[in-house]
Structures are given as structure tokens and as C-alpha cells.
Amino acid sequence: MLLAGLCTVDVVQRVAELPAPGEKVQSLRVDVAAGGPATNAAVTAAALGAEATLLTVLGAHPLAALARADLETCGVEVVDLDPSRSDPPPVSAVAVRDRDGERTVVSRNAGGRHFHVKVPLLTADVVLLDGHYPELALDVARQARAAGVPVVLDAGSWKPVLDELLPLVDVAACSAHFRAPEPGLHQRGVPTVITTSGPGPVRWSTADGDSGEVPVPSVEARDTLGAGDVWHGALAVAVARRLTVTDRIRFANEVAAERVRLVGPRSWTTAIAGRNRT
């Protein structure tokens, strides 16, 4: 499985209450881990027993070594497309509220980071893209389409690259906040569109007119950081396993439910390890 996109260094502070402007609070625990949509999806895929390869840009900065070591521990193979760059990787400052797992995130993401190398498309049964590196997303999607490999898009927010990218996508998995300019995603060439809504049912539709929704398991939320990314990683695994649309969604819902009920950026990986491994 090939996952292409953003890798950040997440500094996660767990707090009793999220601080108000100008307020200082003492954290209950601190975690440092690799993050980002494609990265968390890759960690999920590896925990589920898939061979997960992450195509990203990290570089030679000491902070990049932290992310690389974390991913190695999680069983993710990292292909760094610009290993000699000296600037730090994107860093996310995260606060998670202890009583309900709600979080705030401040991140630079991939803003201003560009690279100009030929992207290798490694052998894969499915590709997941988060669109944070436009050149990377387009190159991988075009190669996947030529090879007949299904492409899953993590569509968290509208990005300019999507005008070119969407016709190359097989499954667009959108957040409830995703808004696309007209025409709709099916009219842009996407066969299957899925929309998550936090604890609400996940809705889906296909270009040939089928549609439906799948309920989300009810669990006590302890940590919502990266839950959507985990959901997308599980969905990509389900696409590789050639499940039906509703079974793909049900599987992703169950995996994401395990993530939100456990505290910390990596504790949930043990709970889902090898789930339904084929």
C-alpha cells in the first residue's frame, strides 16, 4: 500500500481544560510523534497488517529524525523525496482535553515546501493521497491510474490541486466540512464519494445513483487526535481487500472507534493490530 502526502512532528499536550487566550496551563502528559493525514493513515495500515510505504518530504533536520524513528517503530517504510533539505519538517502544536478527547491543533502543514524530483510509484494494491504536496499527488495519481491501481483521496478541505486530481480518484472520502465548488465530485469523475460526520452516520454515494449511510459505533471518546486520518487508513486497507462500499465504511468506523477511546498518539495501534488480517 502506498500513502503519499504530509508528515509532521506532533507535540501533543494532554490538559484538563483547553487554555483561554493569555492563559498558561500545566499538561497532564506530553507525547511526540509523527503526524499528518497520510502519515497517520500509513501507521493505521501497518497496524492492520498491510505493507505500508509513505511517500513524503522529511529532510535532514534533527526533528525529521524523530518522525522517521517513530514511523520505523510503527512498521512504516518511509521514502523521503528530499532527504538532504535542511529546514525543519512541519510541526503541529496540539492540545487534547482530558475529559472528552477534544483537541485543538496549530500547524504550518506543508506551506511553502516544494520539491522537484521524479516520484517513484512503488508496487501497490491501493494508493492514498492527502493532497498536501500537489506535485506529488498528481504524479502518483497519474501513475496509479495508468497501472490500474485504485486511488483513495483524503479530502479534508478543498485544495486548488483537486481540479486536476479528482478525475484520477476512485474513492473520495470527505470530512463534513469539505466544500467543493460546482460541479459535484461525481460530475468531476469520482465514482464513489464518502462523507464522514464525527460521531454521526457516514454517508456514501456512487456515480450510478446508489447511496446510503452506515452508523458509527458509540464509544466514550478519550482522544480524537488523528481519528479521521485513522479512518482513512482503515478505508484504504478495506479498498485493497476489495470489500463492498458499506463493508469498507463499517470496517473504517470500527477501527476509528478504537482510536478515539484510547489515550495517546500510538496506544490504539495495539488494539487494532492485525484486525481482520487477510
Short mmCIF file of C-alpha atoms in Angstrom, two decimals:
data_model
loop_
_atom_site.label_atom_id
_atom_site.label_comp_id
_atom_site.label_asym_id
_atom_site.label_seq_id
_atom_site.Cartn_x
_atom_site.Cartn_y
_atom_site.Cartn_z
CA MET A 1 0.00 0.00 0.00
CA LEU A 2 1.29 3.43 -0.96
CA LEU A 3 0.38 6.54 1.02
CA ALA A 4 1.58 9.92 -0.26
CA GLY A 5 1.48 13.26 1.48
CA LEU A 6 2.24 15.18 4.63
CA CYS A 7 4.46 14.15 7.53
CA THR A 8 4.60 16.44 10.56
CA VAL A 9 6.12 16.28 14.01
CA ASP A 10 3.26 16.45 16.51
CA VAL A 11 3.88 17.76 20.03
CA VAL A 12 0.78 16.69 21.95
CA GLN A 13 -0.09 18.12 25.38
CA ARG A 14 -2.95 16.50 27.29
CA VAL A 15 -4.69 19.05 29.52
CA ALA A 16 -7.58 19.20 31.99
CA GLU A 17 -9.05 22.15 30.05
CA LEU A 18 -8.04 23.87 26.85
CA PRO A 19 -6.36 27.19 27.72
CA ALA A 20 -8.06 30.53 27.11
CA PRO A 21 -6.13 33.29 25.29
CA GLY A 22 -3.28 34.50 27.50
CA GLU A 23 -3.70 31.61 29.94
CA LYS A 24 -0.98 29.13 30.91
CA VAL A 25 -1.90 25.60 31.97
CA GLN A 26 0.05 22.57 33.18
CA SER A 27 -0.26 19.48 30.99
CA LEU A 28 -1.10 16.01 32.29
CA ARG A 29 1.16 14.24 29.77
CA VAL A 30 3.24 15.00 26.68
CA ASP A 31 3.72 12.89 23.56
CA VAL A 32 5.84 13.48 20.48
CA ALA A 33 5.02 11.51 17.34
CA ALA A 34 4.92 11.71 13.57
CA GLY A 35 1.61 13.08 12.30
CA GLY A 36 -0.23 14.30 9.25
CA PRO A 37 -3.08 12.74 7.26
CA ALA A 38 -1.10 10.36 5.03
CA THR A 39 1.29 9.55 7.87
CA ASN A 40 -1.39 8.58 10.37
CA ALA A 41 -3.12 6.59 7.64
CA ALA A 42 0.16 4.75 7.00
CA VAL A 43 0.55 3.93 10.70
CA THR A 44 -3.01 2.58 10.67
CA ALA A 45 -2.43 0.44 7.59
CA ALA A 46 0.73 -1.03 9.10
CA ALA A 47 -1.06 -1.81 12.38
CA LEU A 48 -3.74 -3.61 10.36
CA GLY A 49 -1.14 -5.85 8.78
CA ALA A 50 -0.62 -4.08 5.45
CA GLU A 51 2.78 -3.30 3.97
CA ALA A 52 2.63 0.49 4.22
CA THR A 53 5.02 2.76 2.32
CA LEU A 54 4.85 6.51 2.97
CA LEU A 55 5.98 8.91 0.24
CA THR A 56 6.69 12.26 1.84
CA VAL A 57 9.23 15.05 2.37
CA LEU A 58 11.17 14.97 5.65
CA GLY A 59 14.77 16.10 5.13
CA ALA A 60 17.88 16.05 7.31
CA HIS A 61 16.80 18.31 10.18
CA PRO A 62 17.01 16.68 13.67
CA LEU A 63 13.22 16.92 14.04
CA ALA A 64 12.84 14.82 10.90
CA ALA A 65 14.81 12.07 12.62
CA LEU A 66 12.17 11.96 15.39
CA ALA A 67 9.39 11.37 12.87
CA ARG A 68 11.43 8.83 10.93
CA ALA A 69 12.25 6.83 14.08
CA ASP A 70 8.60 6.80 15.18
CA LEU A 71 7.44 5.53 11.79
CA GLU A 72 10.12 2.84 11.74
CA THR A 73 8.86 1.64 15.13
CA CYS A 74 5.32 1.53 13.70
CA GLY A 75 6.43 -0.62 10.76
CA VAL A 76 6.03 2.07 8.09
CA GLU A 77 8.57 2.25 5.29
CA VAL A 78 9.44 5.90 4.57
CA VAL A 79 10.54 7.13 1.14
CA ASP A 80 11.88 10.66 1.64
CA LEU A 81 11.70 12.58 -1.63
CA ASP A 82 14.03 15.35 -0.44
CA PRO A 83 16.33 13.78 2.18
CA SER A 84 19.02 16.49 2.06
CA ARG A 85 16.84 19.54 2.76
CA SER A 86 17.94 21.35 5.91
CA ASP A 87 14.81 23.18 7.09
CA PRO A 88 12.67 21.61 9.82
CA PRO A 89 9.67 19.49 8.86
CA PRO A 90 6.19 20.89 9.60
CA VAL A 91 5.43 20.92 13.33
CA SER A 92 1.95 20.70 14.88
CA ALA A 93 1.25 22.02 18.38
CA VAL A 94 -1.68 20.02 19.78
CA ALA A 95 -3.71 20.27 22.98
CA VAL A 96 -6.12 17.45 23.87
CA ARG A 97 -8.77 17.94 26.58
CA ASP A 98 -8.71 15.04 29.00
CA ARG A 99 -12.42 14.73 29.82
CA ASP A 100 -13.70 14.25 26.27
CA GLY A 101 -10.71 13.94 23.93
CA GLU A 102 -11.50 17.20 22.11
CA ARG A 103 -8.41 18.81 20.60
CA THR A 104 -7.00 21.99 19.13
CA VAL A 105 -4.24 21.96 16.51
CA VAL A 106 -1.94 24.71 15.28
CA SER A 107 0.13 23.64 12.28
CA ARG A 108 2.07 25.07 9.37
CA ASN A 109 1.48 21.88 7.36
CA ALA A 110 3.34 21.86 4.03
CA GLY A 111 3.01 25.59 3.36
CA GLY A 112 5.87 26.76 1.16
CA ARG A 113 7.57 23.35 0.90
CA HIS A 114 8.26 22.25 -2.67
CA PHE A 115 10.44 19.61 -4.28
CA HIS A 116 11.31 18.76 -7.85
CA VAL A 117 12.14 15.08 -8.20
CA LYS A 118 10.64 12.24 -10.18
CA VAL A 119 8.28 10.34 -7.92
CA PRO A 120 8.70 6.55 -7.98
CA LEU A 121 5.44 4.59 -7.88
CA LEU A 122 6.30 1.55 -5.85
CA THR A 123 4.32 -1.67 -6.20
CA ALA A 124 0.95 -1.12 -4.52
CA ASP A 125 -2.55 -2.57 -4.38
CA VAL A 126 -4.05 0.79 -3.39
CA VAL A 127 -2.88 4.42 -3.17
CA LEU A 128 -3.99 7.00 -0.61
CA LEU A 129 -3.36 10.72 -1.18
CA ASP A 130 -3.92 13.67 1.15
CA GLY A 131 -3.18 16.35 -1.45
CA HIS A 132 -0.76 18.34 0.70
CA TYR A 133 2.03 18.16 -1.89
CA PRO A 134 0.24 18.89 -5.19
CA GLU A 135 3.04 17.73 -7.50
CA LEU A 136 3.40 14.51 -5.53
CA ALA A 137 -0.35 13.83 -5.51
CA LEU A 138 -0.74 14.36 -9.25
CA ASP A 139 2.32 12.31 -10.19
CA VAL A 140 1.31 9.36 -8.03
CA ALA A 141 -2.34 9.50 -9.12
CA ARG A 142 -1.43 9.54 -12.81
CA GLN A 143 0.90 6.58 -12.41
CA ALA A 144 -1.70 4.70 -10.37
CA ARG A 145 -4.38 5.30 -12.99
CA ALA A 146 -2.05 4.03 -15.73
CA ALA A 147 -1.33 0.90 -13.66
CA GLY A 148 -4.98 0.26 -12.74
CA VAL A 149 -4.35 0.85 -9.02
CA PRO A 150 -7.31 2.34 -7.09
CA VAL A 151 -6.76 5.84 -5.69
CA VAL A 152 -8.31 6.95 -2.37
CA LEU A 153 -8.36 10.67 -1.59
CA ASP A 154 -8.45 12.04 1.95
CA ALA A 155 -10.46 15.19 1.17
CA GLY A 156 -10.31 17.16 4.38
CA SER A 157 -10.56 20.57 2.73
CA TRP A 158 -10.67 21.99 -0.77
CA LYS A 159 -7.24 22.49 -2.35
CA PRO A 160 -6.53 24.01 -5.79
CA VAL A 161 -4.87 20.77 -6.96
CA LEU A 162 -8.21 18.96 -6.72
CA ASP A 163 -9.38 20.42 -10.02
CA GLU A 164 -6.77 18.22 -11.73
CA LEU A 165 -6.68 15.43 -9.17
CA LEU A 166 -10.34 14.47 -8.78
CA PRO A 167 -10.72 12.89 -12.26
CA LEU A 168 -7.96 10.47 -11.22
CA VAL A 169 -9.60 9.48 -7.92
CA ASP A 170 -11.66 6.31 -7.40
CA VAL A 171 -12.85 6.98 -3.84
CA ALA A 172 -13.09 10.47 -2.34
CA ALA A 173 -13.51 10.33 1.44
CA CYS A 174 -14.58 13.78 2.62
CA SER A 175 -14.97 15.39 6.02
CA ALA A 176 -18.27 17.02 6.92
CA HIS A 177 -16.57 20.42 6.45
CA PHE A 178 -15.39 19.69 2.92
CA ARG A 179 -16.92 22.03 0.36
CA ALA A 180 -16.21 21.71 -3.37
CA PRO A 181 -17.13 24.32 -5.96
CA GLU A 182 -19.62 23.22 -8.59
CA PRO A 183 -19.87 20.76 -10.25
CA GLY A 184 -20.09 17.99 -7.66
CA LEU A 185 -17.50 15.28 -7.17
CA HIS A 186 -19.36 12.68 -9.21
CA GLN A 187 -19.59 15.15 -12.09
CA ARG A 188 -15.82 15.66 -11.75
CA GLY A 189 -15.30 11.95 -12.40
CA VAL A 190 -15.18 10.42 -8.90
CA PRO A 191 -17.06 7.06 -8.86
CA THR A 192 -17.53 6.80 -5.06
CA VAL A 193 -17.93 9.68 -2.59
CA ILE A 194 -17.99 9.09 1.18
CA THR A 195 -18.65 11.78 3.80
CA THR A 196 -17.86 11.37 7.48
CA SER A 197 -19.55 13.40 10.22
CA GLY A 198 -17.76 12.77 13.51
CA PRO A 199 -20.00 10.54 15.65
CA GLY A 200 -22.81 10.80 13.09
CA PRO A 201 -23.54 8.25 10.35
CA VAL A 202 -21.16 8.07 7.39
CA ARG A 203 -22.93 8.83 4.10
CA TRP A 204 -21.92 7.43 0.74
CA SER A 205 -22.99 7.68 -2.90
CA THR A 206 -21.86 6.35 -6.25
CA ALA A 207 -21.89 7.86 -9.72
CA ASP A 208 -24.52 5.36 -10.87
CA GLY A 209 -27.04 6.60 -8.29
CA ASP A 210 -26.65 4.26 -5.31
CA SER A 211 -26.39 5.83 -1.85
CA GLY A 212 -26.75 5.07 1.83
CA GLU A 213 -25.32 5.61 5.28
CA VAL A 214 -23.53 3.50 7.87
CA PRO A 215 -23.82 4.20 11.63
CA VAL A 216 -20.73 4.82 13.76
CA PRO A 217 -20.12 2.69 16.89
CA SER A 218 -20.95 4.50 20.12
CA VAL A 219 -17.85 4.78 22.33
CA GLU A 220 -16.58 7.10 25.06
CA ALA A 221 -14.22 9.50 23.29
CA ARG A 222 -10.91 9.94 25.12
CA ASP A 223 -8.69 11.23 22.31
CA THR A 224 -9.88 12.44 18.90
CA LEU A 225 -6.48 13.49 17.55
CA GLY A 226 -5.93 11.93 14.12
CA ALA A 227 -9.19 9.95 14.25
CA GLY A 228 -10.11 10.99 10.71
CA ASP A 229 -6.67 10.01 9.43
CA VAL A 230 -7.01 6.62 11.10
CA TRP A 231 -10.42 6.23 9.47
CA HIS A 232 -8.93 6.94 6.03
CA GLY A 233 -6.09 4.48 6.57
CA ALA A 234 -8.56 1.75 7.51
CA LEU A 235 -10.70 2.62 4.49
CA ALA A 236 -7.69 2.23 2.18
CA VAL A 237 -6.97 -1.19 3.70
CA ALA A 238 -10.60 -2.17 3.09
CA VAL A 239 -10.37 -0.98 -0.54
CA ALA A 240 -7.30 -3.19 -1.00
CA ARG A 241 -9.29 -6.11 0.43
CA ARG A 242 -11.98 -5.47 -2.22
CA LEU A 243 -14.83 -5.13 0.25
CA THR A 244 -18.17 -3.56 -0.69
CA VAL A 245 -18.68 0.16 -0.06
CA THR A 246 -20.76 -0.42 3.07
CA ASP A 247 -18.33 -3.03 4.42
CA ARG A 248 -15.40 -0.67 3.77
CA ILE A 249 -17.12 2.06 5.76
CA ARG A 250 -18.15 -0.28 8.56
CA PHE A 251 -14.57 -1.52 8.90
CA ALA A 252 -13.16 2.03 8.95
CA ASN A 253 -15.77 3.07 11.53
CA GLU A 254 -14.79 0.22 13.84
CA VAL A 255 -11.07 0.99 13.60
CA ALA A 256 -11.58 4.73 14.19
CA ALA A 257 -13.77 3.94 17.22
CA GLU A 258 -10.84 2.06 18.75
CA ARG A 259 -8.63 5.07 18.17
CA VAL A 260 -10.88 7.63 19.91
CA ARG A 261 -11.44 5.53 23.02
CA LEU A 262 -7.71 5.25 23.81
CA VAL A 263 -5.37 8.00 25.02
CA GLY A 264 -2.18 8.90 23.18
CA PRO A 265 -0.94 9.02 19.59
CA ARG A 266 0.08 5.34 19.39
CA SER A 267 -1.70 3.32 22.12
CA TRP A 268 -4.59 2.46 19.78
CA THR A 269 -2.30 0.67 17.30
CA THR A 270 -2.01 -2.32 19.63
CA ALA A 271 -5.82 -2.52 19.91
CA ILE A 272 -6.30 -2.73 16.15
CA ALA A 273 -3.20 -4.78 15.32
CA GLY A 274 -3.99 -7.35 12.68
CA ARG A 275 -7.76 -6.75 12.83
CA ASN A 276 -9.38 -8.90 10.15
CA ARG A 277 -5.94 -9.56 8.69
CA THR A 278 -6.08 -11.45 5.38
#
